[in-house]
PDB file of C-alpha atoms in Angstrom:
ATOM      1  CA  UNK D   1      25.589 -15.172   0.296  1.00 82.00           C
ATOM      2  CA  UNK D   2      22.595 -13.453  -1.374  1.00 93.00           C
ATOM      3  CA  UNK D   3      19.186 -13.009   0.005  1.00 96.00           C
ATOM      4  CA  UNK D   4      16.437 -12.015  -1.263  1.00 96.00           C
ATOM      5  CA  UNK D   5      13.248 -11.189   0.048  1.00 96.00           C
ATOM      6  CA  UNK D   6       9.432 -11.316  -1.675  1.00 96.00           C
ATOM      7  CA  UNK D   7       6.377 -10.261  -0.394  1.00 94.00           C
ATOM      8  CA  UNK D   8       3.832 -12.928  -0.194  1.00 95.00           C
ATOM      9  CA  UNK D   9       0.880 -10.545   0.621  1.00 91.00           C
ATOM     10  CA  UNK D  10      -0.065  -7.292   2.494  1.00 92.00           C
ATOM     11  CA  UNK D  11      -2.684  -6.456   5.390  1.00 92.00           C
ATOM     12  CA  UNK D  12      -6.063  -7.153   4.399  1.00 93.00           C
ATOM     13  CA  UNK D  13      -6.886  -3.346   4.312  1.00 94.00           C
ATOM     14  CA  UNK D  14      -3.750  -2.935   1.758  1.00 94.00           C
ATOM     15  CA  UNK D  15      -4.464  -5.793  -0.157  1.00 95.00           C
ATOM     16  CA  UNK D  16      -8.455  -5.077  -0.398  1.00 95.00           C
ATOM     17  CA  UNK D  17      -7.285  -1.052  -1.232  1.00 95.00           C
ATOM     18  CA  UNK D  18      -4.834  -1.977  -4.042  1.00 95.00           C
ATOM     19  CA  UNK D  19      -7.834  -3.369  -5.592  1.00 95.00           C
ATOM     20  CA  UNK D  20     -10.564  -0.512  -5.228  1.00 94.00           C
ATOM     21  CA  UNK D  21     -10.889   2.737  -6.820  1.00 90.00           C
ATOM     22  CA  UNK D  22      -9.481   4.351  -9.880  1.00 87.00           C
ATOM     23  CA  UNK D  23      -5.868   2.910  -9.100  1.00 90.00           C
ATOM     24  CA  UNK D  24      -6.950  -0.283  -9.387  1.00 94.00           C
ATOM     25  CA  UNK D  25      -5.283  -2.563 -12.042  1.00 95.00           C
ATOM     26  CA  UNK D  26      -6.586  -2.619 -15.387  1.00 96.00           C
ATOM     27  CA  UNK D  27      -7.748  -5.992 -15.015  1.00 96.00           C
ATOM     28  CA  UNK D  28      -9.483  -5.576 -12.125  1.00 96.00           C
ATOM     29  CA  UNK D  29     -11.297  -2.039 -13.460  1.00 96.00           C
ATOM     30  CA  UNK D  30     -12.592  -4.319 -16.492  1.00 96.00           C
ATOM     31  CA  UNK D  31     -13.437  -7.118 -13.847  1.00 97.00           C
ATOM     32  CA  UNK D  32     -16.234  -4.746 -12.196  1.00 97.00           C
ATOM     33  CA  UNK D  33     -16.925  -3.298 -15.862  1.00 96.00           C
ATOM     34  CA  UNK D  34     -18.162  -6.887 -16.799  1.00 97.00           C
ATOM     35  CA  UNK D  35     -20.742  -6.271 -13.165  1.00 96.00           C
ATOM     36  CA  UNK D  36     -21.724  -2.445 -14.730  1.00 96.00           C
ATOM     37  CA  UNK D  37     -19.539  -0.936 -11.574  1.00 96.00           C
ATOM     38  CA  UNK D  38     -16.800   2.050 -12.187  1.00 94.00           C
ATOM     39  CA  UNK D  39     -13.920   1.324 -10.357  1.00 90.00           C
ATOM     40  CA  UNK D  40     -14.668   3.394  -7.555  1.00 92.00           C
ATOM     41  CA  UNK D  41     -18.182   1.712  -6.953  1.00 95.00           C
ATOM     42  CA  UNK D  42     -17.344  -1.523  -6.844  1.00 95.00           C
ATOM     43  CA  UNK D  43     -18.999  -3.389  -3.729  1.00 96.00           C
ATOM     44  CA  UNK D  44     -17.723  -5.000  -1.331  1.00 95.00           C
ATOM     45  CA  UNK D  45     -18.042  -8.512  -2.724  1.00 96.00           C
ATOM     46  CA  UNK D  46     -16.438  -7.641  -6.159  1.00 96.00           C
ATOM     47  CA  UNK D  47     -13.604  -6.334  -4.243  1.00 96.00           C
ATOM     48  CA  UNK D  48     -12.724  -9.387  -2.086  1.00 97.00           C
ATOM     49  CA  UNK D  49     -13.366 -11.481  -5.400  1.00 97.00           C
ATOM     50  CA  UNK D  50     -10.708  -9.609  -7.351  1.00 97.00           C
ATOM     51  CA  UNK D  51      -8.487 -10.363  -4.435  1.00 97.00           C
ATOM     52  CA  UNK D  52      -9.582 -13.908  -4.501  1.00 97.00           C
ATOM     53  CA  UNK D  53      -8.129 -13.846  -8.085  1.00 96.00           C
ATOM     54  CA  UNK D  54      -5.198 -12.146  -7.805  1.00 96.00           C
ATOM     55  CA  UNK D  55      -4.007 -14.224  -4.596  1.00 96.00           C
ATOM     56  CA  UNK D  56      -4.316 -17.230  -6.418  1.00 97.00           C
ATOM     57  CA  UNK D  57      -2.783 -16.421  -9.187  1.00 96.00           C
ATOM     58  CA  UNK D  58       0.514 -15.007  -6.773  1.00 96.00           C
ATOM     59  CA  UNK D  59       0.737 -17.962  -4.564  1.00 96.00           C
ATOM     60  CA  UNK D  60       0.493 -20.317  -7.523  1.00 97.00           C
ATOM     61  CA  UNK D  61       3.365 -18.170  -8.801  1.00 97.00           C
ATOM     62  CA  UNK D  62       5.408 -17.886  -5.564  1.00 97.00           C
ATOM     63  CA  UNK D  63       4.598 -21.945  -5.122  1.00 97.00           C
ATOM     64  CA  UNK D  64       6.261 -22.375  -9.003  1.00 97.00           C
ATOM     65  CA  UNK D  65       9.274 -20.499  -7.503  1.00 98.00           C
ATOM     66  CA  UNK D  66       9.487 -21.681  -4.433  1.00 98.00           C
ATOM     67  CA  UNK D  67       9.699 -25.481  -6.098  1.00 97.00           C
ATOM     68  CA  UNK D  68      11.865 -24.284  -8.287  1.00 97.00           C
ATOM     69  CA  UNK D  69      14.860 -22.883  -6.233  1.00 97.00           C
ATOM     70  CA  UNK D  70      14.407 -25.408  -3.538  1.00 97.00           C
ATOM     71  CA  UNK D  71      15.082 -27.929  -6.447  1.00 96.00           C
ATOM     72  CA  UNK D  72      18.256 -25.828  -6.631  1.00 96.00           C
ATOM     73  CA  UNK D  73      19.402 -26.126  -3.113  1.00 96.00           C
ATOM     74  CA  UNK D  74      18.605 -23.148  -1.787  1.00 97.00           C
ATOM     75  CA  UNK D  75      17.121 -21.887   1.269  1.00 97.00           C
ATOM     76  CA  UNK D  76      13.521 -20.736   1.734  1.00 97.00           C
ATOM     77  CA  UNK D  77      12.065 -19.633   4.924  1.00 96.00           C
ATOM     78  CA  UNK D  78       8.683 -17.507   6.143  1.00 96.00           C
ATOM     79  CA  UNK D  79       9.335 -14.442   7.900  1.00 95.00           C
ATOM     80  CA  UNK D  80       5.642 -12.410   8.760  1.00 91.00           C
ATOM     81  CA  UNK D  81       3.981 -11.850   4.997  1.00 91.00           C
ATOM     82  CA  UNK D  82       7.820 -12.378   3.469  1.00 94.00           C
ATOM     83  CA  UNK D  83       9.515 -15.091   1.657  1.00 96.00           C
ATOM     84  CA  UNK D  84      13.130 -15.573   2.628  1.00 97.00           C
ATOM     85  CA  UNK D  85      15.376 -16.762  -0.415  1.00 97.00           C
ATOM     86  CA  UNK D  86      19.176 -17.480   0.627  1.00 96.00           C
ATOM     87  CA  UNK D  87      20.818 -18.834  -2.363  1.00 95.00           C
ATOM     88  CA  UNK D  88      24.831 -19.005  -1.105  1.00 92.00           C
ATOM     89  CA  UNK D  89      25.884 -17.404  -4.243  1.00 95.00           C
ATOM     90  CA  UNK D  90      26.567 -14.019  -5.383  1.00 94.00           C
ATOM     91  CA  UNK D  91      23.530 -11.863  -6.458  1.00 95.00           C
ATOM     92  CA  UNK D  92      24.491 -11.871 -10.250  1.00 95.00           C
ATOM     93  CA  UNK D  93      25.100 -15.631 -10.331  1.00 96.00           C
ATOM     94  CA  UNK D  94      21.823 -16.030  -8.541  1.00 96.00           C
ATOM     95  CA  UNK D  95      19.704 -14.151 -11.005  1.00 96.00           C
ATOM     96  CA  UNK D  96      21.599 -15.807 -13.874  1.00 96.00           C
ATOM     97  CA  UNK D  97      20.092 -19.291 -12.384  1.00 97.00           C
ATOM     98  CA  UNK D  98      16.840 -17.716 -11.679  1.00 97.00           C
ATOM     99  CA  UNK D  99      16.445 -17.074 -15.508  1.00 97.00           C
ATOM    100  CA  UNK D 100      17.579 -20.453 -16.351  1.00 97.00           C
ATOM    101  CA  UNK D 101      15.002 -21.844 -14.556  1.00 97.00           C
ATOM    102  CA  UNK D 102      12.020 -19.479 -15.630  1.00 97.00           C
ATOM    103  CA  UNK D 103      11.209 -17.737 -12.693  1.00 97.00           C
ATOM    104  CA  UNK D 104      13.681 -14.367 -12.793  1.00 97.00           C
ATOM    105  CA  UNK D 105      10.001 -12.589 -13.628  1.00 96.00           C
ATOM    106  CA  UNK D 106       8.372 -14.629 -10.106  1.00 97.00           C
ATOM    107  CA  UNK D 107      11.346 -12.511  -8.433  1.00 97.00           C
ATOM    108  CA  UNK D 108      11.038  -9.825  -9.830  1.00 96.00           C
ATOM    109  CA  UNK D 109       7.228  -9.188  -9.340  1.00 94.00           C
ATOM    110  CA  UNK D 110       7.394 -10.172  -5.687  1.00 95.00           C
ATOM    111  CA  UNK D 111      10.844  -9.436  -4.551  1.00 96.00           C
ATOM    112  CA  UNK D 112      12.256  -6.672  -3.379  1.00 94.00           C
ATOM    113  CA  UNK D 113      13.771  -3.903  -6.118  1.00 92.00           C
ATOM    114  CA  UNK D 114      15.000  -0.622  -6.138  1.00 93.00           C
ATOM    115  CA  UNK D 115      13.241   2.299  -8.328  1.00 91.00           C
ATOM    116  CA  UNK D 116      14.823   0.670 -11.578  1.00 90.00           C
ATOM    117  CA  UNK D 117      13.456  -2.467 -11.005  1.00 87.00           C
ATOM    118  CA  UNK D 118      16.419  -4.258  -9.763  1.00 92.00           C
ATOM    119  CA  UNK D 119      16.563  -6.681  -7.088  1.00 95.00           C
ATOM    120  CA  UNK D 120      17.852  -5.748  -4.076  1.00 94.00           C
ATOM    121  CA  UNK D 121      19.766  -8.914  -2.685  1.00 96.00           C
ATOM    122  CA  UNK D 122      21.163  -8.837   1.254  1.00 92.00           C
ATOM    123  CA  UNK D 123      24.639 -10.008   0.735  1.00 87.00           C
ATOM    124  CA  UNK D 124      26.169 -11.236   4.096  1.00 75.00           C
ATOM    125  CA  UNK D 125      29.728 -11.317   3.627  1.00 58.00           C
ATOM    126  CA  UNK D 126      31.646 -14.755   4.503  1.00 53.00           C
ATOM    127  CA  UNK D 127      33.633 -14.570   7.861  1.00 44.00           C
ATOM    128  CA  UNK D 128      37.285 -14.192   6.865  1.00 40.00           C
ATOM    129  CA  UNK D 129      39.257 -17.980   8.341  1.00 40.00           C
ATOM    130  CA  UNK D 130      40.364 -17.635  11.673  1.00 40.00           C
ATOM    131  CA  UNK D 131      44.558 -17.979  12.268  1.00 45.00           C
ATOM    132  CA  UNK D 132      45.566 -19.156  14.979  1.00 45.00           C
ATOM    133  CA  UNK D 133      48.116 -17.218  17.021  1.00 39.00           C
TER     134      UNK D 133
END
């Protein structure tokens, strides 16, 4: 069974720090443009509003995917700032699904992935049947 797991969001301090300063996205760098700040001046405010942005725009694309693969039958749970996606199938059969139903890229932005940018699925191996002796 495959599980994968996507982060939903970060400490405050992460999240808010992700968004400041020279490594800031692109978007958000042109975001404090349009308010005359560089990057690394932005206040405060503009800060927390770029992260007002960019949440919404993740949970309403987590929310897509977590409609999605429920619709599927799989298994979603909350762990701390983690979604928990058990799907019951193997990790290639999984993804193959996921891009059938549009939202491979939701997984791949949020979930977990290796330097590559492949997924890294848990895979808990099925219990071999028990003989009785």
């Amino acid at each position: 069974m495959a599980t994968l797991r996507m982060s939903i969001y970060e400490s405050p301090e992460a999240e808010l720090e992700a968004l400041s300063g020279e490594r800031a996205p692109r978007w958000a760098r042109r975001f404090y443009g349009a308010f005359g700040y560089p990057p690394d001046e932005a206040p405060l405010e503009r800060v927390v509003h770029a992260l007002g942005m960019e949440l919404r725009e993740r949970l309403s694309a987590l929310g897509l995917f977590v409609n999605k693969v429920r619709g599927m039958g799989w298994a979603v749970r909350v762990e701390g700032g983690e979604l928990v996606v058990s799907s019951g199938l193997a990790p290639e059969r999984s993804e193959a699904l996921l891009e059938r139903a549009g939202v491979l890229v939701v997984a791949r932005t949020f979930g977990r992935s290796d330097d590559d940018g492949r997924l890294l699925w848990d895979v808990a191996l099925e219990e071999e049947p028990r003989v009785a002796s």
